[in-house]
Amino acid sequence: MPEEADCPPAKRFRPGAGPPSRARPCPPGRRVVMLLNAGGSGGGRRQQPALAHPSTSPYPEAVEQQRRSLPIFQARGQLLAQLRNLDSAILIGETGSGKTTQIQYLYEGGIGRQAVIAVTQPRRVAAISLATRVSDEKRTELGKLVGYTVRFDDVTSDNTKIKFLTDGMLLREAISDSLLRKYSCVILDEAHERTIHTDVLFGVVKAAQRRRKELGKLPLKVIVMSATMDVDLFSQYFNGAPVLYLEGRQHPIQIFYTKQPQQDYLHAALVSVFQIHQEAPCSQDILVFLTGQEEIEAMSRTCRDIAKHLPDGCPSMLVLPLYASLPYAQQLRVFQGAPKGCRKVIIATNIAETSITITGIKYVVDTGMVKAKKYNPDSGLEVLAVQRVSKTQAWQRTGRAGREDSGVCYRLYTEDEFEKFDKMTVPEIQRCNLASVMLQLLAMRVPDVLTFDFMSKPSPEHIQAAIAQLELLGALDRKDDQLTLTPMGRKMAAFPLEPRFAKAILLSPTFHCTEEMLTIVSLLSVDSVLYSPPSRRDEVQSARKKFMASEGDHVTLLNIYRAFRNTGGNKDWCKENFVNSKNMMLVAEVRAQLRDICLKMSMPILSSRGDTERIRRCLAHSLFMNSAELQPDGSYATTDTHQPVAIHPSSALFHCKPACVVYTELLFTNKCYMRDLCVVDAEWLYEAAPDFFRRKMKAARN
DNA sequence: GAGCACTGC
């Protein structure tokens, strides 16, 4: 395809609007405080990335000097004066403002010393690296003054005053103490990402703040930190809390749009990469945003092929795919420098938008597309689909080109198209099943979950669907229109699991299969432990055959886990059997955690000793909402809504035609596929939820 | 008779 490289895409581009730091005006009509800016946006001054920096420095002076060089340092006095007297504040800081690590000023300034200052992060790695960095700056041992808490890892002590934790972790703490009594101050960082946990926390901290005031307890200070200027919603929600702006040190980025809409974004991306490759010095790396593994692998192969046949004098090219399910060792390759005279081209999913920061990127190629979950509240189904990014997301991608120096972003869409993008990504809370969220709120004894004060309210149908699901699982009690948890519901909330999986574990003693259900549920709650490189299909299939169970995928997975344990977690065994050892280790960790919770509840932990019927009965009693039956024509339809479904080709039951199955989830692609199936008796389903099936049969008859 | 974006407890 050499002719593609001959067509210079730059001719189709024209300069567009500047980077966000220039384009954003200050929102009017609110109490706004501009804090002093030290560096000036777009200044050529050297910037140290706040996160990606190694945590230990042999030179304390260097640490201190670097800390002083951050823009926030100059604003320190003003910032403290403001925060000291406020109950709530919104702190906006651009990338590089140093707002997260320097929140230690609060502590230094004597704010929140009465108790612990909590700083939440959407991701584990961020919580850990920030805690490490700040404790280093304070020259203390990690886990003493400064610590962190994430799942499976708690590095805090009684002396810990500044605690970094994942948003999900703080939410879990709120279940046992909804007033968050341990904390004097809660800082919700990266609020613009609007993770489901942060969104629930907005409501939880707001309620805790009000309630503590009413009870005359230690006030709770709430600080919402965000990278975007679009903060009206945040400020309004927290009763008109003032917005404090901190200017950052993002470097200028030149943006180009296409003149015409692109029908084929993959082709456009390919052309752009080679255009840049032929024109720019080879030390400048390229980051391309695509939507998924398949696309990325195909594009990587094409790039390598073309790069082989470029004219003399053209630098060579190192093409690196990057997506979450890529084995860890291969992910790490993106951080290594390319050999001399060679350009690094990273082809990534949106993992490179936030989770992974790569230094040295000069060029970003943004296709404007993303694969994301959409929720249909009518059908209650989640669909994974390729769609347009939001403006916020596009800016985030663009910003990846200006981390160390000025950069360039090629947007493979027109400026008009960009203007029509959604302003913000729809918050996760409006895109997924709310059963877990509702269970957690009920466990916190929120007075009325149906009218809970969400910042962006999910639709009433959406909330009702979750309530209905919890009711079917036996988690809810209705008394005089008041919803409360049953003892079963309360126990379910103790597990870090989807309610139906918690139910499966809690039911397992009845069926004498707790050992097995702990394993199965752990396997289902992490990413797939099976690794299937398409190029080695036959080998994969013959390796899998050994573990295949005629009862279905749950029992097959159980067989694989047992084999893994019998080899003592051997890595070579994993390789031979196409098992992802990293995920398998995680399964073992999850299982240990779940088992601990069972023991604390004094649950007997019994094994079915090879009797798979017990396991299948237990699954029928917890997954009855997801069941399907064989139709006379050989196809399948779901039991409740008679939706046509099919067995996923990856299933152990792909070539079988069982009369009745339960499944873990539906996956929409070309068809509606059931994933992770288990053969059950139709009678068991009826036993599990007679009312549910009676209602459904009645509805079907009418 | 096909194919899973990304987090997190």
XYZ file of C-alpha atoms (C1' of nucleotides) in Angstrom:
711
model
C 0.000 0.000 0.000
C 2.788 2.479 -0.713
C 0.494 4.885 -2.556
C -1.165 5.691 0.752
C 2.024 7.106 2.124
C 2.346 9.211 -1.029
C -0.859 11.080 -0.343
C 0.085 13.776 2.144
C -2.731 14.160 4.638
C -1.396 17.482 5.854
C -2.919 19.041 2.771
C -6.286 17.958 4.052
C -5.733 19.517 7.429
C -5.964 23.071 8.535
C -5.106 24.614 11.841
C -7.960 24.659 14.283
C -8.666 26.057 17.708
C -5.871 26.171 20.192
C -5.433 23.874 23.137
C -7.952 24.010 25.967
C -5.796 26.248 28.093
C -6.323 29.072 25.637
C -9.819 28.326 24.537
C -11.502 28.135 27.912
C -13.179 31.221 29.256
C -14.031 31.562 32.901
C -17.649 30.525 33.576
C -19.609 33.650 34.509
C -22.109 34.333 37.249
C -20.560 32.518 40.140
C -18.132 33.142 42.964
C -14.916 32.576 41.145
C -11.466 32.960 42.556
C -8.528 32.946 40.193
C -5.475 31.775 42.013
C -2.089 33.062 41.093
C -0.448 31.470 38.141
C 3.248 30.887 38.250
C 4.301 29.305 35.016
C 1.836 30.689 32.526
C 0.102 28.293 30.220
C 2.187 27.348 27.289
C 5.374 28.628 28.817
C 8.347 26.698 27.579
C 9.491 26.085 31.127
C 10.430 22.562 32.040
C 7.645 20.720 33.769
C 7.888 17.658 35.943
C 4.904 15.404 35.499
C 3.184 15.048 38.833
C 2.681 11.306 38.674
C 5.209 9.658 36.459
C 8.116 10.758 38.563
C 10.198 8.233 40.476
C 9.303 8.480 44.106
C 12.655 8.402 45.784
C 15.196 11.115 45.423
C 18.627 10.988 47.023
C 18.541 14.788 47.184
C 15.877 16.151 49.520
C 16.731 19.667 48.326
C 15.878 18.642 44.810
C 12.494 17.401 45.931
C 11.854 20.627 47.771
C 13.006 22.704 44.846
C 10.824 20.849 42.448
C 7.892 21.236 44.786
C 8.471 24.981 44.900
C 8.516 25.130 41.133
C 4.958 23.845 40.823
C 2.370 26.492 39.957
C 0.341 25.673 43.037
C 3.230 26.672 45.282
C 2.826 30.319 44.337
C -0.870 30.160 45.097
C -0.397 28.427 48.398
C -1.259 31.327 50.699
C -4.387 32.273 48.810
C -5.469 28.668 48.504
C -5.206 28.018 52.242
C -6.954 31.263 53.143
C -9.844 30.241 50.942
C -10.069 26.615 51.982
C -9.747 27.307 55.703
C -13.152 28.951 55.860
C -15.089 26.879 53.373
C -17.214 23.779 53.948
C -17.032 22.851 50.293
C -14.948 24.007 47.372
C -14.338 23.072 43.785
C -10.686 23.167 42.814
C -9.928 23.258 39.135
C -6.380 22.623 38.107
C -5.007 21.899 34.693
C -2.542 19.121 34.092
C 0.742 19.973 35.720
C -0.660 22.356 38.321
C 0.454 19.980 41.039
C -2.862 20.145 42.828
C -3.031 16.537 43.965
C 0.415 16.076 45.473
C 0.465 19.526 46.998
C -2.806 19.065 48.835
C -0.428 18.366 51.721
C -0.514 22.165 52.245
C -3.826 21.586 53.930
C -2.176 19.466 56.552
C 0.805 21.793 56.842
C -1.544 24.730 57.211
C -3.258 23.003 60.111
C -6.457 22.273 58.192
C -8.106 18.951 58.899
C -5.577 17.980 61.550
C -8.317 16.889 63.941
C -8.752 13.734 61.910
C -7.727 12.147 58.601
C -7.672 13.836 55.210
C -8.913 11.423 52.524
C -7.993 11.843 48.874
C -9.846 9.567 46.453
C -8.619 8.375 43.055
C -10.454 6.372 40.402
C -7.480 4.027 39.926
C -5.376 1.908 42.269
C -2.034 2.775 40.700
C -2.724 6.485 41.074
C -3.611 6.128 44.770
C -0.440 4.134 45.410
C 1.950 6.335 43.436
C 0.527 9.579 44.865
C 0.847 8.303 48.422
C 4.416 7.216 47.719
C 5.269 10.559 46.221
C 3.751 12.674 48.971
C 5.238 10.627 51.801
C 8.581 11.012 50.069
C 8.145 14.778 49.860
C 7.324 14.860 53.559
C 10.348 12.652 54.177
C 8.320 10.113 56.104
C 7.943 6.406 55.756
C 5.034 5.321 53.602
C 2.178 4.184 55.814
C 3.002 6.520 58.684
C 1.891 10.126 58.185
C 0.910 9.458 54.578
C -0.576 6.156 53.452
C -2.944 4.497 51.054
C -5.779 1.990 51.036
C -6.768 -0.006 47.962
C -8.325 -3.439 47.636
C -5.937 -6.152 48.896
C -3.482 -3.529 50.116
C -3.749 -1.269 53.150
C -0.628 0.744 53.933
C -1.883 2.985 56.714
C -1.455 3.173 60.496
C -3.001 4.969 63.451
C -0.652 7.845 62.672
C -1.844 8.263 59.091
C -3.221 11.753 58.536
C -3.228 11.941 54.753
C -4.760 8.876 53.161
C -5.017 8.208 49.442
C -7.630 5.633 48.516
C -9.668 4.457 45.567
C -13.145 5.923 45.309
C -14.602 2.412 45.551
C -12.726 1.846 48.788
C -14.108 4.982 50.461
C -17.574 3.960 49.337
C -17.090 0.576 50.977
C -15.966 2.282 54.189
C -19.136 4.370 54.068
C -21.227 1.197 54.375
C -20.012 0.698 57.942
C -19.880 4.427 58.729
C -22.014 6.644 56.511
C -20.936 9.772 58.430
C -17.292 9.089 57.539
C -16.352 9.933 61.135
C -12.701 9.035 60.582
C -12.265 11.978 58.253
C -12.030 15.721 58.696
C -11.784 16.352 55.002
C -12.650 14.378 51.878
C -11.065 15.326 48.579
C -12.659 13.787 45.514
C -9.976 13.955 42.843
C -10.398 13.433 39.093
C -14.061 14.253 39.560
C -14.428 15.054 35.845
C -14.044 11.351 35.091
C -17.406 10.784 36.776
C -16.794 7.169 37.738
C -19.807 5.465 39.255
C -18.079 5.376 42.641
C -17.210 9.070 42.647
C -20.769 9.902 41.606
C -22.237 7.948 44.528
C -19.661 9.533 46.844
C -20.836 13.034 45.862
C -24.178 12.179 47.450
C -22.675 10.334 50.393
C -20.275 13.116 51.430
C -22.920 15.776 50.935
C -25.307 13.905 53.232
C -22.546 13.202 55.771
C -21.574 16.864 55.804
C -25.124 17.992 56.473
C -25.798 15.322 59.072
C -22.586 16.027 60.976
C -23.506 19.691 61.121
C -26.976 18.829 62.450
C -25.480 16.589 65.108
C -22.900 19.200 66.089
C -20.015 16.892 65.243
C -16.659 17.744 63.668
C -17.438 19.461 60.352
C -16.612 17.601 57.159
C -14.790 19.640 54.565
C -15.377 18.536 50.979
C -13.099 19.487 48.104
C -13.930 18.406 44.576
C -10.947 18.462 42.246
C -11.375 18.389 38.498
C -9.364 19.049 35.389
C -12.109 20.674 33.365
C -13.590 24.126 33.525
C -17.049 22.728 33.130
C -17.878 22.891 36.791
C -21.314 24.494 36.971
C -22.780 21.150 37.884
C -20.277 20.573 40.693
C -20.726 24.034 42.153
C -24.528 23.960 41.988
C -24.661 20.531 43.529
C -22.585 21.609 46.522
C -24.878 24.547 47.282
C -22.998 27.055 45.153
C -19.563 26.189 46.492
C -16.889 28.575 45.225
C -14.671 27.513 42.374
C -10.924 27.997 42.731
C -8.874 28.016 39.557
C -5.276 27.009 39.308
C -3.574 27.489 36.028
C -1.391 24.653 34.894
C 1.565 24.235 32.660
C 0.231 22.367 29.723
C 2.371 23.097 26.702
C 0.787 24.522 23.560
C -0.605 21.997 21.142
C -1.314 22.703 17.526
C -4.549 21.121 16.369
C -5.458 20.110 12.837
C -8.894 19.034 11.664
C -9.662 17.302 8.384
C -11.349 19.362 5.683
C -13.782 16.581 4.842
C -15.460 14.028 7.072
C -13.565 10.714 6.899
C -15.546 7.614 5.989
C -12.722 5.298 6.894
C -11.027 6.465 10.067
C -8.612 3.525 10.014
C -7.345 4.485 6.589
C -7.124 8.126 7.597
C -5.110 7.184 10.683
C -2.724 5.094 8.612
C -2.126 7.906 6.150
C -1.538 10.389 8.958
C 0.992 8.174 10.700
C 3.103 7.832 7.579
C 2.800 11.476 6.726
C 4.177 12.401 10.143
C 6.757 9.645 9.872
C 8.182 11.052 6.660
C 8.290 14.637 7.829
C 9.128 14.708 11.524
C 12.454 13.964 13.257
C 12.510 10.334 14.334
C 12.955 11.163 18.017
C 9.348 12.392 18.116
C 6.878 9.654 18.938
C 3.302 9.171 17.733
C 0.271 8.052 19.730
C -2.785 6.839 17.783
C -6.202 6.309 19.396
C -8.309 3.433 18.013
C -11.193 1.481 19.561
C -10.190 -2.107 20.288
C -7.806 -5.022 20.220
C -8.691 -6.332 16.781
C -8.381 -2.947 15.104
C -5.150 -2.219 16.901
C -3.516 -5.537 15.987
C -4.536 -5.170 12.336
C -3.270 -1.594 12.149
C 0.008 -2.580 13.831
C 0.607 -5.298 11.227
C -0.160 -2.920 8.358
C 2.146 -0.240 9.739
C 5.011 -2.704 10.129
C 4.480 -3.962 6.560
C 4.477 -0.492 5.057
C 7.440 0.635 7.178
C 9.505 -2.200 5.698
C 9.081 -0.829 2.178
C 9.721 2.853 2.716
C 12.307 4.660 0.588
C 15.935 4.932 1.786
C 16.597 7.704 4.258
C 13.286 7.218 5.983
C 13.732 6.306 9.664
C 12.644 2.866 10.811
C 9.526 2.440 12.896
C 8.792 0.583 16.129
C 5.066 -0.162 16.241
C 3.629 -0.994 19.665
C 0.022 -1.976 20.344
C -1.433 -1.017 23.735
C -4.689 -2.242 25.263
C -5.705 -3.558 28.672
C -5.911 -7.259 27.827
C -2.401 -7.215 26.375
C -0.051 -9.251 28.576
C 1.682 -7.034 31.117
C 5.208 -7.559 29.728
C 4.069 -6.298 26.335
C 2.358 -3.279 27.874
C 5.634 -2.297 29.501
C 7.349 -2.032 26.126
C 5.663 1.306 25.435
C 7.752 2.908 28.202
C 11.092 1.894 26.692
C 12.775 4.307 24.331
C 13.030 3.335 20.686
C 16.518 2.505 19.362
C 18.446 5.394 17.826
C 17.153 6.383 14.420
C 13.840 4.673 15.038
C 10.412 6.195 15.741
C 8.005 4.805 18.298
C 4.390 4.563 17.137
C 1.949 3.520 19.860
C -1.468 2.336 18.769
C -3.762 2.359 21.767
C -7.302 2.216 23.098
C -8.545 4.850 25.501
C -6.311 3.206 28.099
C -3.760 5.852 27.019
C -6.215 8.667 27.722
C -5.985 8.433 31.487
C -4.613 5.169 32.871
C -1.254 4.987 31.147
C 0.876 8.069 30.569
C 3.677 7.720 28.064
C 6.405 10.312 27.925
C 7.940 11.595 24.719
C 4.704 11.820 22.695
C 4.877 14.698 20.246
C 2.061 13.713 17.909
C -1.422 12.473 18.727
C -3.650 11.032 16.019
C -7.263 11.014 17.243
C -9.806 9.030 15.239
C -12.561 10.470 17.421
C -13.955 6.989 18.002
C -14.226 4.890 21.154
C -15.737 1.552 22.131
C -17.959 2.079 25.136
C -20.876 0.586 26.983
C -24.288 2.043 26.298
C -27.281 1.366 28.466
C -30.802 1.011 27.207
C -33.104 1.644 30.178
C -36.152 0.314 28.267
C -34.735 -3.147 27.764
C -32.312 -2.890 30.669
C -29.563 -4.183 28.424
C -26.013 -3.015 28.087
C -24.452 -2.876 24.635
C -20.806 -2.375 23.797
C -20.574 -0.205 20.695
C -18.145 1.906 18.687
C -19.209 5.519 18.981
C -18.041 9.121 18.863
C -15.973 10.452 21.735
C -17.182 13.460 23.720
C -15.474 16.853 23.519
C -13.960 16.290 26.956
C -12.489 13.027 25.777
C -11.120 14.605 22.613
C -9.387 17.285 24.709
C -7.985 14.626 26.987
C -6.489 12.808 23.990
C -5.119 16.039 22.578
C -3.476 16.855 25.911
C -1.404 13.688 25.640
C 0.740 15.466 23.028
C 1.770 18.293 25.352
C 3.101 16.601 28.437
C 6.786 17.594 28.144
C 6.895 20.045 25.306
C 4.710 21.605 22.636
C 2.877 19.063 20.517
C 0.645 18.426 17.540
C -2.750 16.721 17.388
C -4.334 15.477 14.189
C -8.070 15.140 14.615
C -9.458 12.852 11.924
C -12.772 14.699 11.780
C -13.859 18.167 10.739
C -14.254 21.079 13.085
C -18.002 21.037 12.379
C -18.148 17.392 13.380
C -16.262 18.217 16.551
C -18.746 20.932 17.444
C -21.485 18.310 17.278
C -19.767 15.922 19.692
C -21.426 15.621 23.106
C -19.991 18.109 25.543
C -19.271 15.469 28.157
C -19.179 11.703 28.298
C -22.438 10.416 29.810
C -21.577 9.628 33.448
C -21.134 5.937 34.110
C -23.992 5.974 36.603
C -26.413 6.562 33.734
C -24.910 3.770 31.665
C -24.945 0.680 33.821
C -26.993 -1.605 35.961
C -27.602 0.034 39.341
C -28.290 -3.042 41.469
C -24.930 -2.814 43.288
C -25.278 0.926 43.883
C -28.795 0.550 45.282
C -27.701 -2.295 47.537
C -24.852 -0.160 48.890
C -27.078 2.848 49.510
C -29.588 0.675 51.338
C -26.771 -0.812 53.405
C -25.818 2.740 54.435
C -29.411 3.190 55.564
C -30.034 6.067 53.179
C -33.595 7.134 54.099
C -35.066 7.016 50.602
C -33.000 5.445 47.854
C -35.597 6.185 45.183
C -35.040 9.923 45.581
C -31.333 9.833 46.442
C -29.598 13.111 45.654
C -27.507 12.100 42.638
C -25.657 14.858 40.826
C -26.824 13.404 37.504
C -29.955 11.431 38.204
C -30.417 8.079 36.499
C -33.936 7.679 35.069
C -36.679 6.392 37.416
C -37.061 3.259 35.237
C -33.368 2.653 35.592
C -33.599 2.830 39.389
C -36.778 0.749 39.468
C -35.142 -1.983 37.397
C -32.358 -2.236 39.983
C -34.838 -2.325 42.870
C -36.815 -5.053 41.104
C -33.676 -7.100 40.664
C -32.772 -6.794 44.346
C -36.289 -7.772 45.296
C -36.085 -10.918 43.185
C -32.840 -11.831 44.904
C -34.580 -11.580 48.259
C -32.558 -8.576 49.391
C -35.456 -6.176 49.986
C -38.289 -5.648 52.387
C -41.145 -3.255 51.690
C -42.940 -1.834 54.718
C -45.344 1.061 54.235
C -43.533 2.004 51.041
C -40.255 2.065 52.977
C -37.487 -0.010 51.452
C -35.102 -1.755 53.804
C -32.683 -4.644 53.480
C -33.554 -8.152 54.575
C -30.915 -10.021 56.600
C -30.001 -11.664 53.280
C -29.619 -8.233 51.631
C -27.439 -7.006 54.455
C -25.146 -9.999 54.052
C -25.057 -9.528 50.277
C -23.803 -5.962 50.747
C -20.774 -7.251 52.653
C -19.350 -8.840 49.501
C -17.431 -6.798 46.913
C -19.519 -8.442 44.189
C -22.539 -7.942 41.981
C -25.602 -8.778 44.088
C -26.419 -11.954 42.141
C -22.917 -13.336 42.718
C -23.094 -12.463 46.412
C -26.396 -14.339 46.473
C -24.783 -17.351 44.809
C -22.211 -17.551 47.604
C -24.769 -17.006 50.352
C -26.980 -19.764 48.948
C -24.136 -22.222 48.516
C -24.262 -23.779 52.030
C -27.809 -24.988 51.220
C -26.367 -26.884 48.283
C -23.153 -27.977 50.015
C -20.918 -26.330 47.413
C -19.398 -23.218 49.011
C -15.816 -24.181 48.101
C -16.827 -24.478 44.455
C -18.995 -21.351 44.347
C -16.202 -19.261 45.876
C -13.961 -20.364 43.033
C -16.557 -19.884 40.298
C -17.621 -16.442 41.488
C -13.990 -15.333 41.797
C -13.317 -16.511 38.247
C -16.344 -14.601 36.976
C -15.446 -11.403 38.768
C -12.015 -10.852 37.203
C -11.028 -10.459 33.561
C -10.958 -13.680 31.595
C -8.279 -16.103 32.700
C -8.292 -17.613 29.223
C -5.937 -16.196 26.641
C -6.692 -17.006 22.982
C -4.257 -15.665 20.394
C -6.136 -16.062 17.094
C -2.965 -17.145 15.291
C -2.730 -20.269 17.453
C -6.367 -21.296 17.306
C -5.860 -25.023 16.912
C -3.384 -25.219 19.780
C -5.780 -23.226 21.980
C -8.650 -25.553 21.196
C -6.755 -28.734 21.909
C -5.435 -27.294 25.189
C -8.961 -26.322 26.276
C -10.401 -29.715 25.431
C -8.835 -31.297 28.522
C -10.946 -29.115 30.812
C -14.237 -28.991 28.891
C -17.229 -30.017 30.982
C -20.551 -31.061 29.442
C -22.263 -29.119 32.249
C -21.043 -25.835 30.768
C -18.569 -23.014 31.226
C -18.754 -22.562 34.995
C -17.709 -26.155 35.614
C -15.092 -25.886 32.849
C -13.587 -22.829 34.560
C -13.635 -24.688 37.857
C -11.664 -27.522 36.224
C -9.078 -25.062 34.929
C -8.682 -23.434 38.344
C -8.214 -26.818 40.012
C -5.567 -27.803 37.465
C -3.832 -24.468 38.069
C -3.823 -25.050 41.841
C -2.549 -28.579 41.407
C 0.485 -27.301 39.544
C 1.102 -24.775 42.330
C 0.463 -21.755 40.109
C 3.145 -22.784 37.660
C 3.806 -20.157 34.949
C 4.902 -22.695 32.342
C 1.690 -24.610 32.851
C -0.216 -21.372 32.244
C 1.668 -20.736 29.021
C 1.102 -24.255 27.717
C -2.595 -24.041 28.490
C -3.203 -20.476 27.287
C -4.117 -19.313 30.760
C -3.411 -15.713 31.802
C -1.324 -16.236 34.930
C -1.662 -12.656 36.169
C -5.451 -12.902 36.143
C -5.304 -16.363 37.676
C -3.269 -15.036 40.627
C -5.874 -12.314 41.032
C -8.605 -14.979 41.135
C -6.798 -16.630 44.023
C -6.587 -13.293 45.834
C -10.273 -12.513 45.287
C -11.206 -16.000 46.441
C -9.252 -15.576 49.665
C -11.021 -12.274 50.330
C -14.474 -13.762 49.709
C -13.659 -16.772 51.853
C -12.630 -14.451 54.709
C -15.971 -12.684 54.512
C -17.756 -16.060 54.665
C -15.743 -17.064 57.718
C -16.541 -13.768 59.472
C -20.215 -14.580 58.910
C -19.629 -18.046 60.390
C -20.717 -19.674 57.150
C -19.867 -23.372 56.887
C -17.505 -23.889 53.950
C -18.337 -27.237 52.398
C -17.368 -28.929 49.165
C -19.732 -30.735 46.798
C -16.955 -33.292 46.254
C -17.407 -33.721 42.551
C -21.196 -33.609 42.573
C -21.767 -30.952 39.914
C -25.536 -31.066 40.247
C -25.220 -29.167 43.535
C -23.234 -26.448 41.773
C -25.702 -26.245 38.921
C -28.664 -26.028 41.289
C -26.947 -23.226 43.179
C -26.298 -21.323 39.924
C -29.924 -21.850 38.862
C -31.050 -20.270 42.130
C -28.891 -17.174 41.688
C -28.891 -16.649 37.916
C -32.568 -17.517 37.254
C -33.113 -14.029 35.836
C -30.706 -14.979 33.048
C -32.144 -18.181 31.642
C -32.894 -19.377 28.124
C -34.645 -22.376 26.621
C -34.204 -24.381 23.443
C -36.976 -23.665 20.909
C -38.543 -26.241 18.561
C -36.548 -24.796 15.630
C -33.247 -25.357 17.445
C -32.668 -21.717 18.394
C -32.747 -20.228 21.897
C -34.948 -17.608 23.530
C -34.674 -16.047 26.990
C -37.241 -17.385 29.455
C -38.505 -14.007 30.623
C -38.770 -11.787 27.531
C -38.437 -14.407 24.763
C -35.582 -12.479 23.267
C -33.799 -14.594 20.618
C -30.298 -15.447 21.823
C -27.473 -17.766 20.759
C -24.667 -19.675 22.455
C -21.389 -17.784 22.152
C -18.820 -19.638 20.033
C -16.310 -19.498 22.873
C -18.628 -21.531 25.132
C -18.011 -25.133 26.138
C -21.622 -25.736 25.019
C -21.210 -24.240 21.544
C -21.787 -27.556 19.792
C -24.439 -28.762 22.253
C -28.154 -28.180 22.424
C -29.156 -28.326 26.090
C -32.874 -27.765 26.745
C -32.370 -25.127 29.407
C -29.445 -22.960 30.508
C -28.558 -20.047 32.762
C -25.884 -17.597 31.620
C -23.757 -14.883 33.198
C -24.267 -12.160 30.618
C -25.602 -11.250 27.204
C -23.220 -9.807 24.657
C -24.511 -7.875 21.650
C -22.384 -7.957 18.543
C -23.807 -9.238 15.281
C -26.209 -11.313 17.330
C -27.228 -11.517 20.921
C -24.887 -14.039 22.504
C -25.093 -15.717 25.898
C -21.731 -15.973 27.664
C -20.676 -18.354 30.421
C -23.486 -20.893 30.337
C -24.523 -23.662 32.672
C -26.947 -26.510 31.918
C -29.867 -26.558 34.386
C -33.300 -28.159 34.825
C -36.255 -25.899 34.041
C -37.834 -27.127 37.278
C -34.970 -25.757 39.367
C -35.588 -22.322 37.939
C -39.236 -22.466 38.888
C -38.299 -23.589 42.397
C -35.850 -20.705 42.689
C -38.337 -17.940 41.903
C -41.913 -19.209 41.513
C -43.443 -15.729 41.556
C -41.082 -14.443 38.913
C -41.842 -17.268 36.500
C -45.584 -17.299 37.238
C -45.686 -13.594 36.412
C -43.674 -14.096 33.250
C -45.842 -16.987 32.072
C -48.963 -14.959 32.691
C -47.534 -12.043 30.718
C -46.633 -14.391 27.876
C -50.147 -15.833 27.767
C -51.738 -12.406 27.481
C -22.073 -20.988 13.705
C -17.630 -15.494 16.051
C -14.789 -12.254 18.580
C -14.338 -7.845 25.058
C -13.521 -0.414 25.609
C -11.926 0.895 30.552
C -12.052 0.946 35.772
C -13.197 -0.816 40.794
C -14.844 -3.261 45.696
